[in-house]
Coordinates of C-alpha atoms in Angstrom, one line a residue:
M1 CA -24.6 -12.4 34.7
A2 CA -27.1 -10.9 37.1
S3 CA -25.9 -10.0 40.6
N4 CA -27.7 -10.8 43.8
L5 CA -28.9 -7.1 43.9
D6 CA -31.3 -8.1 41.1
T7 CA -32.7 -11.1 43.1
L8 CA -35.6 -10.5 45.4
V9 CA -35.9 -13.0 48.3
T10 CA -39.2 -13.0 50.3
V11 CA -38.7 -14.4 53.8
F12 CA -41.9 -15.4 55.6
G13 CA -41.4 -15.2 59.3
G14 CA -38.3 -13.0 58.9
S15 CA -38.8 -11.1 62.1
G16 CA -38.4 -14.1 64.4
F17 CA -35.4 -15.7 66.1
L18 CA -34.1 -17.5 63.1
G19 CA -35.5 -14.9 60.7
R20 CA -33.3 -12.1 61.8
S21 CA -30.2 -14.3 61.3
V22 CA -31.4 -15.3 57.9
V23 CA -32.1 -11.7 56.9
R24 CA -28.6 -10.7 58.0
A25 CA -27.0 -13.6 56.0
L26 CA -29.0 -12.7 52.9
C27 CA -28.1 -9.0 53.2
K28 CA -24.4 -9.8 53.5
R29 CA -24.7 -11.6 50.1
D30 CA -26.4 -8.5 48.6
Y31 CA -29.9 -10.0 48.0
R32 CA -32.9 -7.7 48.2
V33 CA -35.0 -8.9 51.0
R34 CA -38.8 -8.6 51.5
V35 CA -39.8 -9.7 55.0
A36 CA -43.4 -11.0 55.2
V37 CA -44.7 -10.7 58.7
R38 CA -48.0 -10.2 60.5
R39 CA -46.8 -7.0 62.2
P40 CA -44.4 -5.1 59.9
E41 CA -44.5 -2.0 62.0
L42 CA -42.8 -4.0 64.7
A43 CA -40.0 -5.3 62.4
G44 CA -38.0 -2.0 62.2
Y45 CA -35.0 -3.6 63.9
L46 CA -34.4 -5.5 60.7
Q47 CA -33.6 -2.4 58.7
P48 CA -30.0 -1.9 60.0
L49 CA -29.1 -5.5 58.9
G50 CA -28.8 -4.2 55.3
R51 CA -28.1 -1.1 53.4
V52 CA -30.7 1.6 52.9
G53 CA -33.7 0.1 51.0
Q54 CA -32.3 -3.4 51.0
V55 CA -34.8 -4.7 53.6
H56 CA -38.5 -4.1 53.3
A57 CA -41.3 -5.5 55.5
V58 CA -44.8 -6.2 54.3
Q59 CA -47.9 -7.4 56.1
T60 CA -48.8 -11.0 55.6
N61 CA -50.8 -13.7 57.3
L62 CA -50.5 -17.3 56.2
R63 CA -54.1 -17.9 56.9
Y64 CA -55.0 -15.5 54.1
P65 CA -53.8 -16.8 50.7
A66 CA -54.3 -13.4 49.0
S67 CA -51.8 -11.7 51.4
V68 CA -49.3 -14.5 50.8
E69 CA -49.6 -14.1 47.0
A70 CA -49.1 -10.4 47.3
A71 CA -46.1 -10.8 49.5
L72 CA -44.2 -12.9 47.0
R73 CA -45.1 -11.0 43.9
D74 CA -42.0 -10.7 41.6
S75 CA -39.9 -12.8 44.0
H76 CA -37.2 -15.1 42.7
I77 CA -36.7 -17.0 45.9
V78 CA -39.1 -17.8 48.8
I79 CA -38.0 -18.8 52.2
N80 CA -40.6 -20.0 54.7
L81 CA -39.5 -19.9 58.4
V82 CA -42.9 -19.6 60.0
G83 CA -43.6 -21.9 62.9
V84 CA -45.0 -21.8 66.4
L85 CA -43.9 -23.7 69.5
T86 CA -47.2 -23.2 71.3
E87 CA -50.7 -22.6 70.0
A88 CA -52.7 -19.4 70.6
G89 CA -56.1 -18.7 69.2
A90 CA -56.2 -19.2 65.5
Q91 CA -52.4 -19.7 65.4
T92 CA -52.6 -23.5 65.7
F93 CA -50.0 -26.0 64.6
D94 CA -52.1 -27.2 61.7
A95 CA -53.0 -23.6 60.6
V96 CA -49.5 -22.3 60.6
Q97 CA -47.2 -25.3 60.0
A98 CA -49.3 -27.5 57.8
K99 CA -51.9 -25.3 55.9
G100 CA -49.7 -22.2 56.1
A101 CA -46.8 -24.1 54.6
E102 CA -49.1 -25.4 51.8
T103 CA -50.3 -21.9 51.1
V104 CA -46.8 -20.5 50.7
A105 CA -45.7 -23.5 48.6
K106 CA -48.7 -23.2 46.2
A107 CA -48.1 -19.5 45.8
A108 CA -44.4 -20.1 45.2
A109 CA -45.2 -22.7 42.5
A110 CA -47.6 -20.3 40.8
A111 CA -44.9 -17.6 40.8
G112 CA -42.2 -20.0 39.5
A113 CA -40.0 -19.1 42.5
Q114 CA -37.4 -21.3 44.2
L115 CA -38.6 -22.5 47.6
V116 CA -36.7 -23.1 50.8
H117 CA -38.8 -24.5 53.7
V118 CA -37.6 -24.8 57.3
S119 CA -39.2 -27.7 59.3
A120 CA -37.7 -29.4 62.3
I121 CA -35.9 -32.6 63.3
G122 CA -38.6 -34.9 64.6
A123 CA -41.2 -34.1 62.0
D124 CA -43.1 -37.3 61.7
A125 CA -46.6 -38.0 60.5
G126 CA -46.9 -40.8 63.1
S127 CA -45.6 -38.8 66.1
P128 CA -47.7 -38.5 69.2
S129 CA -46.8 -34.8 69.2
R130 CA -49.2 -32.5 67.3
Y131 CA -46.3 -30.1 66.7
A132 CA -44.3 -32.9 65.0
R133 CA -47.3 -34.2 62.9
A134 CA -48.0 -30.6 61.7
K135 CA -44.4 -30.2 60.7
A136 CA -44.5 -33.5 58.7
A137 CA -47.8 -32.4 57.0
G138 CA -46.2 -29.1 56.1
E139 CA -43.2 -30.9 54.5
A140 CA -45.5 -33.2 52.5
A141 CA -47.6 -30.3 51.2
V142 CA -44.5 -28.3 50.2
L143 CA -43.0 -31.2 48.2
A144 CA -46.4 -31.9 46.6
A145 CA -46.6 -28.3 45.4
V146 CA -42.9 -27.7 44.7
P147 CA -41.0 -31.0 44.2
S148 CA -37.8 -29.0 43.8
A149 CA -38.0 -27.4 47.2
T150 CA -35.2 -27.7 49.7
I151 CA -36.2 -28.5 53.2
F152 CA -34.1 -27.9 56.3
R153 CA -34.8 -29.7 59.6
P154 CA -32.7 -28.1 62.4
S155 CA -32.4 -29.5 65.9
V156 CA -33.0 -27.2 68.8
M157 CA -31.4 -23.9 68.0
F158 CA -29.4 -21.6 70.3
G159 CA -28.2 -18.0 70.0
P160 CA -28.5 -14.6 71.6
E161 CA -32.2 -14.2 71.3
D162 CA -33.2 -17.8 71.8
Q163 CA -36.0 -19.1 74.1
F164 CA -33.9 -22.1 75.1
T165 CA -30.6 -21.4 76.7
N166 CA -31.8 -17.9 77.9
R167 CA -34.8 -19.5 79.4
F168 CA -32.9 -21.9 81.6
A169 CA -30.3 -19.3 82.5
A170 CA -33.0 -17.0 83.6
L171 CA -34.7 -19.7 85.7
A172 CA -31.4 -20.5 87.3
R173 CA -31.0 -16.9 88.3
M174 CA -34.4 -16.9 90.1
S175 CA -34.7 -20.4 91.5
P176 CA -32.4 -22.6 93.6
V177 CA -34.0 -25.7 92.0
L178 CA -34.4 -26.6 88.3
P179 CA -36.9 -29.2 87.2
L180 CA -35.4 -31.6 84.7
I181 CA -37.7 -33.2 82.1
G182 CA -36.3 -35.8 79.8
G183 CA -32.8 -35.6 81.4
S184 CA -31.6 -38.5 79.2
T185 CA -33.2 -37.3 76.0
R186 CA -30.5 -36.5 73.4
M187 CA -30.3 -33.3 71.4
Q188 CA -27.9 -31.8 69.0
P189 CA -28.0 -28.0 69.7
V190 CA -27.2 -26.0 66.6
Y191 CA -26.1 -22.4 66.4
V192 CA -28.8 -20.2 64.7
G193 CA -26.0 -18.5 62.7
D194 CA -25.0 -21.8 61.1
V195 CA -28.6 -22.6 60.2
A196 CA -28.9 -19.1 58.6
T197 CA -25.8 -19.8 56.6
A198 CA -27.2 -23.0 55.3
I199 CA -30.4 -21.3 54.2
A200 CA -28.4 -18.5 52.5
D201 CA -26.3 -21.2 50.8
A202 CA -29.6 -22.7 49.5
A203 CA -30.5 -19.3 48.1
D204 CA -27.1 -19.3 46.3
G205 CA -28.0 -22.6 44.7
K206 CA -25.4 -24.6 46.8
A207 CA -28.0 -27.0 48.3
R208 CA -29.7 -29.9 46.6
T209 CA -33.1 -29.3 45.3
G210 CA -35.9 -31.7 46.4
A211 CA -33.7 -32.8 49.3
T212 CA -34.3 -32.7 53.1
Y213 CA -31.3 -31.6 55.2
E214 CA -31.0 -32.3 58.9
L215 CA -29.0 -29.7 60.7
G216 CA -27.3 -30.3 64.1
G217 CA -24.4 -29.0 66.0
P218 CA -21.0 -30.7 66.5
E219 CA -22.1 -32.5 69.8
V220 CA -24.9 -34.8 70.8
L221 CA -25.8 -33.9 74.4
T222 CA -28.5 -35.0 76.9
M223 CA -30.8 -32.4 78.4
R224 CA -29.0 -32.9 81.7
E225 CA -25.7 -32.1 80.0
I226 CA -27.1 -29.1 78.2
I227 CA -28.4 -27.6 81.5
Q228 CA -25.2 -28.3 83.2
T229 CA -23.3 -26.5 80.5
I230 CA -25.6 -23.5 81.0
L231 CA -25.0 -23.6 84.7
D232 CA -21.3 -23.7 84.2
I233 CA -21.3 -20.8 81.8
T234 CA -23.4 -18.7 84.2
D235 CA -21.4 -19.8 87.2
R236 CA -24.5 -21.1 89.0
K237 CA -24.9 -24.1 91.3
R238 CA -28.5 -25.3 91.3
M239 CA -30.2 -28.5 92.4
R240 CA -31.8 -30.4 89.5
I241 CA -34.8 -32.5 90.1
S242 CA -35.8 -35.1 87.5
L243 CA -39.5 -35.2 86.8
P244 CA -41.1 -38.4 85.3
F245 CA -42.9 -37.6 82.1
G246 CA -46.2 -38.5 83.6
L247 CA -45.9 -36.0 86.4
A248 CA -44.4 -33.4 84.0
R249 CA -47.4 -33.8 81.6
F250 CA -49.8 -33.4 84.5
Q251 CA -48.1 -30.2 85.6
A252 CA -48.1 -29.0 82.0
H253 CA -51.9 -29.0 81.9
F254 CA -51.7 -26.1 84.4
L255 CA -48.3 -24.5 83.3
Q256 CA -49.5 -24.1 79.7
F257 CA -51.4 -21.0 81.0
A258 CA -48.3 -19.6 82.8
P259 CA -46.4 -16.6 81.5
G260 CA -42.9 -16.4 80.0
G261 CA -40.3 -18.9 81.0
F262 CA -42.6 -20.8 83.3
K263 CA -44.9 -21.9 80.4
L264 CA -44.9 -25.6 79.6
T265 CA -47.4 -27.4 77.4
P266 CA -48.3 -31.1 77.3
D267 CA -47.2 -31.3 73.7
Q268 CA -43.7 -29.9 74.6
V269 CA -43.4 -32.7 77.2
T270 CA -44.3 -35.2 74.5
L271 CA -41.6 -33.8 72.3
L272 CA -39.0 -34.3 75.1
E273 CA -39.7 -38.0 75.1
R274 CA -37.9 -38.5 71.8
D275 CA -34.3 -37.8 70.8
N276 CA -33.7 -34.8 68.6
V277 CA -30.5 -35.6 66.6
V278 CA -29.4 -35.9 63.0
S279 CA -30.1 -39.3 61.6
E280 CA -27.5 -41.7 60.3
A281 CA -29.3 -41.6 56.9
A282 CA -28.8 -37.9 56.6
K283 CA -25.2 -38.2 57.5
A284 CA -24.6 -40.9 54.9
A285 CA -26.3 -38.9 52.2
G286 CA -24.3 -35.7 53.1
L287 CA -27.6 -33.9 53.9
T288 CA -26.1 -32.0 56.9
L289 CA -24.3 -28.8 57.7
E290 CA -21.0 -30.6 57.0
G291 CA -22.4 -31.7 53.7
L292 CA -22.8 -28.1 52.8
G293 CA -19.2 -27.3 53.8
I294 CA -20.3 -25.6 57.1
T295 CA -18.3 -26.4 60.3
P296 CA -20.9 -26.1 63.0
D297 CA -20.2 -24.1 66.2
S298 CA -20.6 -25.7 69.6
L299 CA -22.8 -24.6 72.5
E300 CA -19.7 -24.1 74.7
A301 CA -18.1 -21.9 72.0
I302 CA -21.0 -19.5 71.4
A303 CA -23.2 -19.4 74.5
P304 CA -20.7 -17.6 76.8
Q305 CA -20.8 -14.6 74.4
Y306 CA -24.4 -13.9 75.4
L307 CA -25.1 -15.8 78.6
W308 CA -22.5 -13.9 80.6
R309 CA -25.3 -11.4 81.6
F310 CA -26.8 -14.1 83.8
R311 CA -23.8 -14.4 86.0
A312 CA -24.0 -12.9 89.5
A313 CA -21.5 -10.2 88.5
G314 CA -22.1 -10.1 84.8
Q315 CA -19.2 -10.2 82.4
F316 CA -16.8 -9.6 85.3
Q317 CA -17.7 -12.9 87.1
R318 CA -15.0 -15.5 86.7
M319 CA -16.3 -18.7 85.0
S320 CA -16.1 -22.0 86.8
V321 CA -13.4 -24.4 85.6

């Protein structure tokens, strides 16, 4: 029986937040990993995740089918993690998450490779959010090209390099006031390492083919509760001001051009109007982390391991009780 060392896995978007965790999980299971990214010269930090020669980065752009076909040549398994939270130039939601997903799926079908596609909870062809509609279009294109594909829809992910908990912790360090958009919107934060484990399990053949999994953490929390958890972990006391969606959307028309953690787009505001949790249908069908035999880690269990640096005295600051 062939070992995983004989199996080549091509990971599109392997240098991103989720990507580095997926590459790490695959390397631990002895797969050979080809990382397909736009800037392979900037992905050198992935090399130490595996043994010498186990991880190799190649240049690919989903908008150019020839580069996608070249990237998955001789691949046994293809994993597509590519997605964008905000649009920039030619990197639009449709170009990356719909047409890009279709390009990868068609190339995987032509190569006869197993396909794992990562979408997002909230993907909906009828959503008012362009991000969510593009995710849904990508799912449809994937299943049309590869009916046996496994699709994962994670809720909002957290982890050491995330742009979620780190963003709010950084804002709390700089500002005495935190704007709260969608304070009652429910989310199910999921640890990036658990999502990576699920994807690696799919590579091992442990997930159902042609199925769509919804991945969430052990707790359903409102945005207000999530931000309070972050403040508790970083031992910060900050005033939180709730912003009506209309006002937030108006501000986002200007903040979409802001740098870093201050950036906010109208489409992101639209996303915050809907809950982002695992559906009852997915639970009933066993299409969850628990259905894969994975016990998800909570925000309170993981976030203190990396958010301590935002405390006034770093790791030596006593946490609030």
